[in-house]
Coordinates of C-alpha atoms in Angstrom, one line a residue:
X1 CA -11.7 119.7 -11.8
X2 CA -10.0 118.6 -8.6
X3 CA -11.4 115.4 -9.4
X4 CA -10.0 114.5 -12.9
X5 CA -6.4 115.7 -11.0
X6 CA -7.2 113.3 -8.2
X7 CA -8.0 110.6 -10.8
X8 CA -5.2 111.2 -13.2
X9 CA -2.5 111.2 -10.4
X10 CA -3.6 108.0 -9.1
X11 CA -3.3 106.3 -13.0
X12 CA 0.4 107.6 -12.6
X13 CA 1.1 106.6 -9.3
X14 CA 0.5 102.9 -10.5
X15 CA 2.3 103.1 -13.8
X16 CA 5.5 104.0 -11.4
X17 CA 5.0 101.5 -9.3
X18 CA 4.4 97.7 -11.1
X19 CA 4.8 95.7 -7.9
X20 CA 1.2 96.8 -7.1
X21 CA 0.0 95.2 -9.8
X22 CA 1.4 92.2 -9.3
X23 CA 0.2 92.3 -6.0
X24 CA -3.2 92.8 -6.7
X25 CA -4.0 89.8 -9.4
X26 CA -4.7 86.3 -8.1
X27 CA -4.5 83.1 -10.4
X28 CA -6.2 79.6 -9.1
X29 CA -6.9 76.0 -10.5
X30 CA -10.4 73.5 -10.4
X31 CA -10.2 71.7 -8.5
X32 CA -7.7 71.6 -6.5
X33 CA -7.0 68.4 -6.4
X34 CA -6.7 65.8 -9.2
X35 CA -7.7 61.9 -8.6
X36 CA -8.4 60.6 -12.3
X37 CA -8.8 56.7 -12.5
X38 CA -5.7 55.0 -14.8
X39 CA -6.5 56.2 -19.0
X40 CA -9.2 58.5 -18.2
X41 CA -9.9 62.4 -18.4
X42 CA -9.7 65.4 -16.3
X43 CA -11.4 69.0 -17.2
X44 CA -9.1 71.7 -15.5
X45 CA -10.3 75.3 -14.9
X46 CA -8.0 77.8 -14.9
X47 CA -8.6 81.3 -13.8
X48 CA -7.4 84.9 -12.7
X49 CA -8.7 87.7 -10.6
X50 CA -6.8 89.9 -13.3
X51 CA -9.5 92.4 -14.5
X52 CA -7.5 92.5 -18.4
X53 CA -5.4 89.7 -18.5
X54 CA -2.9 88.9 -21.2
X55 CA -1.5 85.7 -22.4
X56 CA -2.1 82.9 -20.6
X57 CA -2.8 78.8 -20.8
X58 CA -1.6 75.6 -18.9
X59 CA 1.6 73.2 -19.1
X60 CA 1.3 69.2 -19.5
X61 CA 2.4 66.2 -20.6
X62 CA -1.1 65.2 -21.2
X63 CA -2.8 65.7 -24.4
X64 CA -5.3 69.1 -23.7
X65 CA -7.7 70.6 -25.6
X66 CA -9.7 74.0 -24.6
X67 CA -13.2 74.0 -23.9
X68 CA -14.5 77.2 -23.2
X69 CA -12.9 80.3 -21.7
X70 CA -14.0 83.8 -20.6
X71 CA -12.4 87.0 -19.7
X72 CA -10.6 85.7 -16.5
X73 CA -10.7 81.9 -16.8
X74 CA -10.1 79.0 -19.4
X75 CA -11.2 75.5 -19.3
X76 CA -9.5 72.7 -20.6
X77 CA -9.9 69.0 -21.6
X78 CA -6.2 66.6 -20.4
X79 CA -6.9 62.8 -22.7
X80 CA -5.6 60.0 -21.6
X81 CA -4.4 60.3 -17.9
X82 CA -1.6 57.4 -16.9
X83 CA 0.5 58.6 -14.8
X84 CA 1.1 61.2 -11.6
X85 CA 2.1 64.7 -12.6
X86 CA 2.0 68.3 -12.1
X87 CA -0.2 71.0 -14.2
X88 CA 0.9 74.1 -14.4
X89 CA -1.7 77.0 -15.0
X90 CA -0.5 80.2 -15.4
X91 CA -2.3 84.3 -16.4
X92 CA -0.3 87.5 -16.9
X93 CA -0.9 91.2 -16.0
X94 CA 0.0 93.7 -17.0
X95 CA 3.2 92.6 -18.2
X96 CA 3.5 90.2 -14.8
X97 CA 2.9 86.2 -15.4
X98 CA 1.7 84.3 -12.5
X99 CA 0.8 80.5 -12.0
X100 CA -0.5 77.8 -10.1
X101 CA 0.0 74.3 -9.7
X102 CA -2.4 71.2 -9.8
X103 CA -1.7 67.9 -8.7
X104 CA -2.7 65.2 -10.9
X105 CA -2.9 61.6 -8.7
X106 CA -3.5 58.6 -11.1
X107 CA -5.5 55.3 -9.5
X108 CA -6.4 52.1 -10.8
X109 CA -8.9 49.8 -8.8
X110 CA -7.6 46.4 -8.0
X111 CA -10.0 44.6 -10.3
X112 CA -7.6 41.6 -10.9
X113 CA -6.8 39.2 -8.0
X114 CA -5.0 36.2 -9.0
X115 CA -4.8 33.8 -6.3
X116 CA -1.5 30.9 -7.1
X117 CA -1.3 27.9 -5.0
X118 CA 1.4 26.0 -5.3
X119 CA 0.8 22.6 -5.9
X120 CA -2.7 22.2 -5.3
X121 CA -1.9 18.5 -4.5
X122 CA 0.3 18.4 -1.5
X123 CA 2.1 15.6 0.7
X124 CA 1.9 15.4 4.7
X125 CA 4.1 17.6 6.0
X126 CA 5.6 19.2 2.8
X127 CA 5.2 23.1 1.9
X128 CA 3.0 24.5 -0.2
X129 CA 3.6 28.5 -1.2
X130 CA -0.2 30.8 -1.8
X131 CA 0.7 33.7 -3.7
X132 CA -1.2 36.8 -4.4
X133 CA -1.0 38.9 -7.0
X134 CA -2.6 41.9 -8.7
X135 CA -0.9 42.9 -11.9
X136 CA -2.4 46.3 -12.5
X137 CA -3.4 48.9 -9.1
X138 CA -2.7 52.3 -8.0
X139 CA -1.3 54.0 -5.9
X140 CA 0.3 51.0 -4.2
X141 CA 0.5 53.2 -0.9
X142 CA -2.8 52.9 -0.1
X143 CA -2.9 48.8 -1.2
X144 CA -3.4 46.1 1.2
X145 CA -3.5 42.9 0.8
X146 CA -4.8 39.9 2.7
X147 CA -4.9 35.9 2.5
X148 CA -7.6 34.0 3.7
X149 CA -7.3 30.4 4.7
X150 CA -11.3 30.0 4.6
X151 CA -12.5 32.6 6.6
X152 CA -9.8 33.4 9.2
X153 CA -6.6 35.5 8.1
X154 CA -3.5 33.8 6.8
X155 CA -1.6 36.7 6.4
X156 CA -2.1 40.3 5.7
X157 CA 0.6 43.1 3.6
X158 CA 0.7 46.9 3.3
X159 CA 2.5 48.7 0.5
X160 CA 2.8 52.2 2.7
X161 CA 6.7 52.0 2.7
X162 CA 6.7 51.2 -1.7
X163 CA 7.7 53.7 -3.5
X164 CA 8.4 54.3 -7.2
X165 CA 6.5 54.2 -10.8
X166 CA 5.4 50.0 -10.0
X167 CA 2.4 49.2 -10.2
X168 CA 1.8 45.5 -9.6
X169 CA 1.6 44.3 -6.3
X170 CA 2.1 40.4 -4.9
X171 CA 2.5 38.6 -1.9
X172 CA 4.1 35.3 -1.0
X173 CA 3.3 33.0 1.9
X174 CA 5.3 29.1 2.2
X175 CA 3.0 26.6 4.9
X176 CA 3.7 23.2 5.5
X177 CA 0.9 20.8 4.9
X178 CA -1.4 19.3 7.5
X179 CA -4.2 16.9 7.4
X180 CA -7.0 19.3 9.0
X181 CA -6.1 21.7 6.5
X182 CA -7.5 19.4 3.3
X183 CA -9.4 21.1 1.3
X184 CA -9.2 24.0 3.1
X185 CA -10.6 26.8 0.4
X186 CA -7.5 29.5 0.0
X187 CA -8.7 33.4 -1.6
X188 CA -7.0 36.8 -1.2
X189 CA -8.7 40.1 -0.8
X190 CA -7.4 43.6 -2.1
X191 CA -8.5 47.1 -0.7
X192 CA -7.8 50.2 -2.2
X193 CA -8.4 53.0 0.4
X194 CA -8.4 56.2 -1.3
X195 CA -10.2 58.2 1.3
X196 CA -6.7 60.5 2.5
X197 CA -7.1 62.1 -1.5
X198 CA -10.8 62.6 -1.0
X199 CA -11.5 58.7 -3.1
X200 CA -13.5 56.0 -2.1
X201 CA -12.8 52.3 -0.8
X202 CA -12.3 49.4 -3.7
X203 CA -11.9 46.0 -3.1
X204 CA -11.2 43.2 -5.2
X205 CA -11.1 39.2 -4.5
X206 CA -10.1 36.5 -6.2
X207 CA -11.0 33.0 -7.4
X208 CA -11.2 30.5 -4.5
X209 CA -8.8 27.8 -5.2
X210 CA -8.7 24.4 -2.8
X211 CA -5.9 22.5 -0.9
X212 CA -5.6 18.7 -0.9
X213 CA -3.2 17.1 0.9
X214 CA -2.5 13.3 0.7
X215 CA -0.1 10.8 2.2
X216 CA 0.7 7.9 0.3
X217 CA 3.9 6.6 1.5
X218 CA 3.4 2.7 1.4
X219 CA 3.2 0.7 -2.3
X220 CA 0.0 -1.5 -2.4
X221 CA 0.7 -5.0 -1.7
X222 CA -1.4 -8.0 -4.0
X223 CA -2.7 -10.9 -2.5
X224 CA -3.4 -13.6 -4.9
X225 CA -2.3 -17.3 -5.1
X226 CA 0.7 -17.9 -6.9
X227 CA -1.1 -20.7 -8.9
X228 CA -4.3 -20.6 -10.5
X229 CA -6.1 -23.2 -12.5
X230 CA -7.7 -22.6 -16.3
X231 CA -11.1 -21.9 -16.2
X232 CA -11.6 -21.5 -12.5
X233 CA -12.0 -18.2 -11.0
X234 CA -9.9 -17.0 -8.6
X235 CA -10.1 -13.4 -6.4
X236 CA -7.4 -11.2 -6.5
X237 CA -6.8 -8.3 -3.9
X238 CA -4.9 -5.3 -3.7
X239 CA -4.9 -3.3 -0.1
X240 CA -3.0 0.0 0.4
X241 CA -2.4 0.2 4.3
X242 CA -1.4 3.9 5.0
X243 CA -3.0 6.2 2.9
X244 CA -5.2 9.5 3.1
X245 CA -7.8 10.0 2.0
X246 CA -8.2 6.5 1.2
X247 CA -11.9 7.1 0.1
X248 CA -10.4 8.8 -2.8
X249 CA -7.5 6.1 -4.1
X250 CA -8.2 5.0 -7.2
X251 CA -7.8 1.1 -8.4
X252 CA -7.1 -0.4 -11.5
X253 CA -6.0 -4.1 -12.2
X254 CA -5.3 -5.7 -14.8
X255 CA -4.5 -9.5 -15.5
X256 CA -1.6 -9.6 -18.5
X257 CA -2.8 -6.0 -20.0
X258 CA -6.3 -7.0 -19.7
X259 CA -8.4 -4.3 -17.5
X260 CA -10.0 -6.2 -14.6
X261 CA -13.0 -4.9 -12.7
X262 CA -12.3 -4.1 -9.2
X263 CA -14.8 -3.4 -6.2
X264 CA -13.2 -0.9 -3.5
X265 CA -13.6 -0.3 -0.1
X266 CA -12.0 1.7 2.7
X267 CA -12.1 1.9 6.4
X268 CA -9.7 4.7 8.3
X269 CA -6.4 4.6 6.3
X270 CA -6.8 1.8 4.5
X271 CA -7.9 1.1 1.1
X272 CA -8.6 -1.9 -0.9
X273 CA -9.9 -3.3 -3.9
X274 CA -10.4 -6.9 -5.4
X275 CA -11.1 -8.6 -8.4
X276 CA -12.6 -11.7 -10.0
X277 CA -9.4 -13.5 -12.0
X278 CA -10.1 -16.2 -14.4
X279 CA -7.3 -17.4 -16.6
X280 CA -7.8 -19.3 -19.8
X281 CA -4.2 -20.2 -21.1
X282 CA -1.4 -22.0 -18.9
X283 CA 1.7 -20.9 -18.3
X284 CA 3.4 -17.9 -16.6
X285 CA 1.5 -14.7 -16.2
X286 CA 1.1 -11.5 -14.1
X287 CA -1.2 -9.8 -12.5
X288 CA -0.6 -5.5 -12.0
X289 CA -2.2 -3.7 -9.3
X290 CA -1.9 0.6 -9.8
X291 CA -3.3 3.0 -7.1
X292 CA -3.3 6.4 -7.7
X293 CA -4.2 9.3 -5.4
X294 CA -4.4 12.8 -6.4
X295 CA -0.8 13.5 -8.6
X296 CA 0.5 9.9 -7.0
X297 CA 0.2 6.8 -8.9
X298 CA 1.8 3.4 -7.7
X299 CA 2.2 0.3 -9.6
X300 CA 3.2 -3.1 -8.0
X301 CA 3.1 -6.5 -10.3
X302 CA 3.6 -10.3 -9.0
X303 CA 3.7 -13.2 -11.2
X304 CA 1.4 -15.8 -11.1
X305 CA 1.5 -19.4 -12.7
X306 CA -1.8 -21.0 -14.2
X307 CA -1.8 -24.8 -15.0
X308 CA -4.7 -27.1 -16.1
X309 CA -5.7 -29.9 -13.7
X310 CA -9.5 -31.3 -14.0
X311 CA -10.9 -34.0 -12.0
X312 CA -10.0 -37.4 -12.6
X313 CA -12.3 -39.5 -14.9
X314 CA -14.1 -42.1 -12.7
X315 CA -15.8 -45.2 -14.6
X316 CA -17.9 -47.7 -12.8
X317 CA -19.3 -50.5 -15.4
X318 CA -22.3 -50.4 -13.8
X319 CA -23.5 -47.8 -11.0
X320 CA -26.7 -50.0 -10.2
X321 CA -25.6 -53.5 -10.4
X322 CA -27.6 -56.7 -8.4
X323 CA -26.2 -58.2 -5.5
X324 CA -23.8 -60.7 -6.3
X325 CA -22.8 -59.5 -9.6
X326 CA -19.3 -57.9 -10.1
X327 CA -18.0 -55.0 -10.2
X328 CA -15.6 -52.5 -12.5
X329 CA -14.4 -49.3 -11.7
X330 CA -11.5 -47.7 -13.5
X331 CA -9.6 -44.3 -12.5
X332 CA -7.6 -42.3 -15.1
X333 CA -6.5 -38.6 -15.3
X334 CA -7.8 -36.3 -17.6
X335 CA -6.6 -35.8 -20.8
X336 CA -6.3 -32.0 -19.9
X337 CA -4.0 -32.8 -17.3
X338 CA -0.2 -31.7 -17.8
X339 CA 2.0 -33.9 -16.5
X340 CA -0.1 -37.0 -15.7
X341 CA -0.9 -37.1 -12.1
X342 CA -0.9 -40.0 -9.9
X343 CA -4.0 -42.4 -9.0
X344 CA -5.3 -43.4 -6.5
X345 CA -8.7 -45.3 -6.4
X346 CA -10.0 -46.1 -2.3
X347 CA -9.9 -49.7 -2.2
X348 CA -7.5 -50.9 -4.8
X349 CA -4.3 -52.3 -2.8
X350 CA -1.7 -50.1 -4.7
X351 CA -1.0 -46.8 -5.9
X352 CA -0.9 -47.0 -10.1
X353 CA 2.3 -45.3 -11.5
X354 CA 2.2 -42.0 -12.7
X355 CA 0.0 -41.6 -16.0
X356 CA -1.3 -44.8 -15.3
X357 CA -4.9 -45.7 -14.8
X358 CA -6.1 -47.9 -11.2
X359 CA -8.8 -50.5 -11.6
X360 CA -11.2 -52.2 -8.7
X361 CA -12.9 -55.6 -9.2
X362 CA -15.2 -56.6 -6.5
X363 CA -18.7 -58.6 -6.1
X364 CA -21.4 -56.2 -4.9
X365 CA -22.8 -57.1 -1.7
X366 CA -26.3 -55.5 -0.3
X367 CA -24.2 -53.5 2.5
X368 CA -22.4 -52.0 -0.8
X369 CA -25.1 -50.1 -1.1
X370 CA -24.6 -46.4 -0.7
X371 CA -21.3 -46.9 -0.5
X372 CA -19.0 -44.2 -2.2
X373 CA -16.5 -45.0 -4.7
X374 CA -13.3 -42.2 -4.7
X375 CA -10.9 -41.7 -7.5
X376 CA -8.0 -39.5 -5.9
X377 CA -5.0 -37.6 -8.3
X378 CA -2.2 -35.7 -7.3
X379 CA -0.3 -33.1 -9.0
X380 CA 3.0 -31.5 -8.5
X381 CA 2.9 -27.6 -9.7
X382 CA 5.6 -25.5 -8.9
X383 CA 6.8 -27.8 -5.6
X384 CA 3.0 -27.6 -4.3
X385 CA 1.1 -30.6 -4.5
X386 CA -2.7 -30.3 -5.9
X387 CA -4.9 -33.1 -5.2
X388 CA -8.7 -33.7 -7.0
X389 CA -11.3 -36.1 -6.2
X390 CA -14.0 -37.7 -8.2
X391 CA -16.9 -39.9 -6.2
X392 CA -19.9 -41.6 -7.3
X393 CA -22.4 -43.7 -5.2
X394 CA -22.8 -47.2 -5.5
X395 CA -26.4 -48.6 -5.5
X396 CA -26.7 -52.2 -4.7
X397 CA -29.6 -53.9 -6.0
X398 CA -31.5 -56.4 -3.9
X399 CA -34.9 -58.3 -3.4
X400 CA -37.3 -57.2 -0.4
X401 CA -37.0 -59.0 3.0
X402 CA -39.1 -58.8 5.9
X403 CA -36.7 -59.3 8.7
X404 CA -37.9 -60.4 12.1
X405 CA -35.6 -56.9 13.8
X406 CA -37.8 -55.2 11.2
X407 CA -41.0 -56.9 10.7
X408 CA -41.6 -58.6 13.8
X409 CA -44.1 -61.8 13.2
X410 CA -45.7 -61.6 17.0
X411 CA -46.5 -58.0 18.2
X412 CA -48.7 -57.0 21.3
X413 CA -50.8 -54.0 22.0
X414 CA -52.5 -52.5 24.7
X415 CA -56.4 -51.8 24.6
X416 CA -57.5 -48.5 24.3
X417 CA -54.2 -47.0 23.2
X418 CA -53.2 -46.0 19.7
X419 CA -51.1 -48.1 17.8
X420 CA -49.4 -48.9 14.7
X421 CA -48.4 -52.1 12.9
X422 CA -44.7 -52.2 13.3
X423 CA -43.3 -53.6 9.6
X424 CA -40.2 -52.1 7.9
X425 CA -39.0 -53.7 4.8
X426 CA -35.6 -54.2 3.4
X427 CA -34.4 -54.2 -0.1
X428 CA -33.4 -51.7 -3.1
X429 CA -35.5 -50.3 -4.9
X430 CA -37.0 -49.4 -1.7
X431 CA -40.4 -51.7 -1.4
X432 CA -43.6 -51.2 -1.5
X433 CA -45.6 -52.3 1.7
X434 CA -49.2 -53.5 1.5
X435 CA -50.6 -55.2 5.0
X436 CA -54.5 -56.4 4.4
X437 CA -56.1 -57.3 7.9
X438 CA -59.8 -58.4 6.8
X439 CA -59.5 -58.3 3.7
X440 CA -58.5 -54.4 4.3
X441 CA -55.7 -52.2 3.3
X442 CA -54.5 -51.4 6.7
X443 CA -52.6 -47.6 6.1
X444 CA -49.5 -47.8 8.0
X445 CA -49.1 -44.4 8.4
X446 CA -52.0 -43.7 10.5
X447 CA -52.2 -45.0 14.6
X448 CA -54.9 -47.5 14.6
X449 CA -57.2 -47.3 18.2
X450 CA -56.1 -50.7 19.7
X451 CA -60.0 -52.6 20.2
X452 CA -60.3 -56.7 21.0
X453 CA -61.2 -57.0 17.4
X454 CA -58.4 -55.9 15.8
X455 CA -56.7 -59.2 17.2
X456 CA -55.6 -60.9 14.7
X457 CA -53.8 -61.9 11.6
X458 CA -52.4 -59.3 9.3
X459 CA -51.1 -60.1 6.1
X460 CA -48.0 -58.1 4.3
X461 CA -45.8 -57.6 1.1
X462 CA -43.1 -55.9 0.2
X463 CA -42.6 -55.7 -3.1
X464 CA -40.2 -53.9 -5.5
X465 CA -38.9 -54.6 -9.2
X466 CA -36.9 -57.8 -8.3
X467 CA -39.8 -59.2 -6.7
X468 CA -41.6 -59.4 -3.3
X469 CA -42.1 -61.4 0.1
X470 CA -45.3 -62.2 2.1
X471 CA -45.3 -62.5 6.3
X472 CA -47.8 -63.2 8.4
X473 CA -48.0 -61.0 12.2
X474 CA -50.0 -61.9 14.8
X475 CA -51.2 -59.5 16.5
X476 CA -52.9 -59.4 19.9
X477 CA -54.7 -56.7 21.9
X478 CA -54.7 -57.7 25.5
X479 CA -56.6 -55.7 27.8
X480 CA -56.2 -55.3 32.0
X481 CA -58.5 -57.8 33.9
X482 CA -59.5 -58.1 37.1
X483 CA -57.6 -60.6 39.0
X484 CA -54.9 -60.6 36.7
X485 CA -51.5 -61.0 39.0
X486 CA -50.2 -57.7 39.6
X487 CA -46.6 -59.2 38.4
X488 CA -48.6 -60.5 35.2
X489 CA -50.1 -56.8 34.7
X490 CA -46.6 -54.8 35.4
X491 CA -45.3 -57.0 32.8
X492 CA -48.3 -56.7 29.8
X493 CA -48.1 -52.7 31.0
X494 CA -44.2 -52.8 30.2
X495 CA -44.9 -54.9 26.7
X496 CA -47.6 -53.2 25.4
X497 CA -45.7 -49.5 26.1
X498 CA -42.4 -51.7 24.5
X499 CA -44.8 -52.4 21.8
X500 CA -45.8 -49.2 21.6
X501 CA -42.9 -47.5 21.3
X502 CA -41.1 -49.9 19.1
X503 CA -43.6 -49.7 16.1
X504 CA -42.9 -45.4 16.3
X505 CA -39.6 -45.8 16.9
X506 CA -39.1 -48.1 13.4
X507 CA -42.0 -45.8 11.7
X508 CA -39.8 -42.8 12.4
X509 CA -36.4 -44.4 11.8
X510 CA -38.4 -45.8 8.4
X511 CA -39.6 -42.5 6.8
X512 CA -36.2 -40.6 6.1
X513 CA -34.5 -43.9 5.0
X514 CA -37.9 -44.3 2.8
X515 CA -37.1 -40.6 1.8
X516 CA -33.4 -41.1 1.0
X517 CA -34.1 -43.8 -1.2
X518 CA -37.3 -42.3 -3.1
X519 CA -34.1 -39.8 -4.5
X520 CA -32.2 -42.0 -6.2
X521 CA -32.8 -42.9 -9.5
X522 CA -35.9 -43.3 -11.7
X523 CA -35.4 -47.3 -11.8
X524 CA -35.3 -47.5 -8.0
X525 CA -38.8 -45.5 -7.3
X526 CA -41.7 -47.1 -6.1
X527 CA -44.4 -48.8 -8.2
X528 CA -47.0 -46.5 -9.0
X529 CA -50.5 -46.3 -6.7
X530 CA -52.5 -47.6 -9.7
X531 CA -49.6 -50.9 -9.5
X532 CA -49.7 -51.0 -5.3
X533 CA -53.8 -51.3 -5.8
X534 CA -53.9 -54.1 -7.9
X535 CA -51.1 -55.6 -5.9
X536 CA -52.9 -55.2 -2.5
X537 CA -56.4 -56.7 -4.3
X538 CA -54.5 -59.6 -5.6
X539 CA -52.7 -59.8 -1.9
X540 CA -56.3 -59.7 -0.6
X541 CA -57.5 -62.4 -2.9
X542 CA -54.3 -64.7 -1.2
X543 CA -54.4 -64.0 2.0
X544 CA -58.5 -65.0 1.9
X545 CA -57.9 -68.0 0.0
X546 CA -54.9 -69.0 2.7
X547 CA -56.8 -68.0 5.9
X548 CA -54.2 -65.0 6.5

């Protein structure tokens, strides 16, 4: 009985006194803290230590819906998080309403980067501005920024001081261009550090984006002649001298809106390029020259002036006349040739007047031959005088001669030694030789042993198509005696080494003129071995029947 007292005094000791209650009941919040990524959800717990609670629920601006609940807790669903707030939670008891407060932090990674460089092509010395900028991240307290100039730092930006609802961040930075920095790679790195609300660390990077810098500050210059002829091709150059990099200048020529071809080179700061130029029209033209480098593109023109001048026309009636017979030549412009030039043909005693053709008479003689004939013309074109030249060879006809300087008719040689018979003809076609000693073809190209039998005489003809000669040479192999005067033996020692060397000497002087001559025409050639056979046997035949 004292009990039930006891207990029923104690029910009305509390119903006087409602600020126990109050007292008593606890209301808290899961979790704590709130750190929900931009557009996502949170699930909120609310709950009481009120043993028989009454109404109760949570306030936000955040779409909620109810999960679950129980007899001293509730759990709810908030859609759609964008944006820091507060959440209210909140239980009464007994007639007494208590709440709690959550938090709510919104963050958004910085998963954009967007790197600007401004201009990507930049001139020595000029500024260029890198910016960086992220468009969407949260909270912008805890944002840093950095730009990198390859690896090492360019410049680096916290947001700790920002404050209101923004949130894009950016950063500007203006340099001024120099050459080591060409194509230097720029970037720009974002970190989120979220650790201070109990987050993690994000980063985000973007795009590398590289620098060029470039100095072109001189205009190429062309180097072409100012006249150029039809038909003949002509190089045309076009040379920048300060420019960077000047691997990377571009050429393109063109030759009155026709696209040349160019070959470039480069070496340091310099860069160059030429072209093969070959007009087909006359007249006034021009020639462009355009160099571009990165955003940079330079054009420079110069006119040029082609006219039409071919060789003059050289005539010679005959090219191969006989000795003795005359000679024609004429010299006239070209009909191509605008004006007419002036004449001038080597030998005639006056200049012919302009448009006017020279002529030459004169009787060939045998030194003619080989001699060049010369037509000369001279053109003024744009107050610079052009001159041409046209030449052709003369070749003078004649028969063979065996000429004592050549062919001498009394020659000595020395006993033992080797020797050859010394015989050069004259005459044009060049001769054939034949010497018979014997009866024998002697070969004249081959050293003979000098023997006391070969004494003798040795029979030879030249002979070409105008006709031939015969001579007789005595030759005679003298040998060193006993008793011989010593005078008498210093002088057969000095002959027969004269005699020696003479015959080599001519043999040597003999073959390239022999050679010069076997080049010139067909009608000039030598007869042919079959012909020099027949000739030597019928030579031999002679010379037996004379005794030669």
């Amino acid at each position: 009985m004292k009990m039930l007292l006891l207990g029923i005094w104690i029910l009305l000791a509390l119903m006087s006194c409602p600020g126990t209650t109050e007292e008593l009941f606890e209301v808290s919040v899961w979790p704590p803290r709130a750190l929900v990524e931009f557009g996502q959800s949170l699930t909120v717990n609310c709950s009481t230590t009120c043993p028989d609670p009454g109404p109760s629920g949570v306030e936000t601006s955040f779409k909620k819906s109810q999960l679950g609940k129980g007899p001293q807790w509730k759990e709810f669903l908030l859609e759609g998080v964008t944006e820091n707030s507060v959440l209210q939670c909140f239980f009464s008891c007994a007639g007494v309403q208590k709440d709690t407060t959550l938090p709510i932090t919104i963050y958004q990674p910085p998963e954009q980067v967007i790197l600007d460089l401004q201009p990507e092509w930049v001139a020595m010395e000029e500024a260029f501005t890198v910016t960086c900028h992220v468009p969407s991240v949260a909270p912008l307290q805890n944002l840093i920024l950095t730009l990198l100039q390859d690896d090492q730092e360019l410049y680096r930006k916290d947001f700790t001081s920002l404050s209101g609802p923004s949130q894009s961040a950016e950063v500007t930075v203006n340099v001024r261009a120099q050459r080591e920095s060409d194509r230097s790679n720029f970037s720009c790195h974002a970190e989120l550090d979220l650790s201070p609300q109990g987050g993690g660390l994000f980063h985000g990077r973007s795009a590398t984006k590289e620098l060029r810098i470039f100095e072109f500050s001189q205009s190429p210059q062309i180097g072409v002649s100012s006249l150029l002829e039809v038909g003949v091709a002509e190089t045309m150059n076009c040379e920048v001298a300060r420019v960077f990099p000047a691997q990377e200048a571009v050429f393109r020529m063109f030759f009155e809106g026709q696209e040349l071809s160019p070959f470039s080179s480069w070496k340091g700061d310099a860069a160059w390029a030429s072209a093969t130029v070959q007009a087909m029209e006359t007249g006034d033209q021009e020639l462009t020259c355009l160099v571009s480098l990165g955003p940079v593109e330079q054009k420079v023109r110069t006119p040029v002036h082609v006219y039409s001048f071919p060789p003059p026309v050289l005539e010679v009636e005959d090219a191969y006349p006989l000795a003795g017979t005359d000679v024609n030549v004429t010299c006239s412009g070209h009909a191509l040739t605008s004006p007419s030039p002036t004449l001038r043909l080597w030998g005639a005693s006056n200049l012919s007047a302009p448009g006017e053709p020279a002529w030459l008479q004169f009787t060939a003689r045998e030194e003619d031959d080989g001699r060049n004939l010369s037509c000369e013309a001279t053109l003024e074109v744009q107050g610079q005088r052009l001159l041409k030249t046209t030449e052709i060879q003369l070749h003078v006809l004649y028969k063979p001669r065996l000429e004592e300087s050549g062919c001498p008719g009394n020659q000595i040689w020395v006993e033992g030694m080797d020797q050859m018979l010394a015989c050069i003809p004259e005459g044009n076609p060049a001769p054939a030789l034949v010497c018979i000693w014997n009866g024998m073809i002697i070969d004249l190209d081959v050293p003979q042993k000098a023997t006391q039998n070969r004494t003798g005489t040795y029979c030879c003809t030249a002979t070409n198509q105008l006709g031939s000669v015969s001579k007789d040479i005595a030759v005679v192999v003298q040998g060193l005696r006993e008793g011989i005067d010593p005078s008498t033996i210093f002088v057969i020692i000095i002959c027969a080494l004269g005699k020696a060397v003479i015959p080599i000497a001519l043999y040597l002087n003999y073959q390239p003129c022999k050679r010069n001559r076997r080049k010139r025409a067909s009608r000039q050639r030598e007869l042919s071995r079959d012909e020099e056979s027949q000739f030597a046997d019928i030579k031999a035949e002679e010379c037996n029947s004379h005794h030669c």
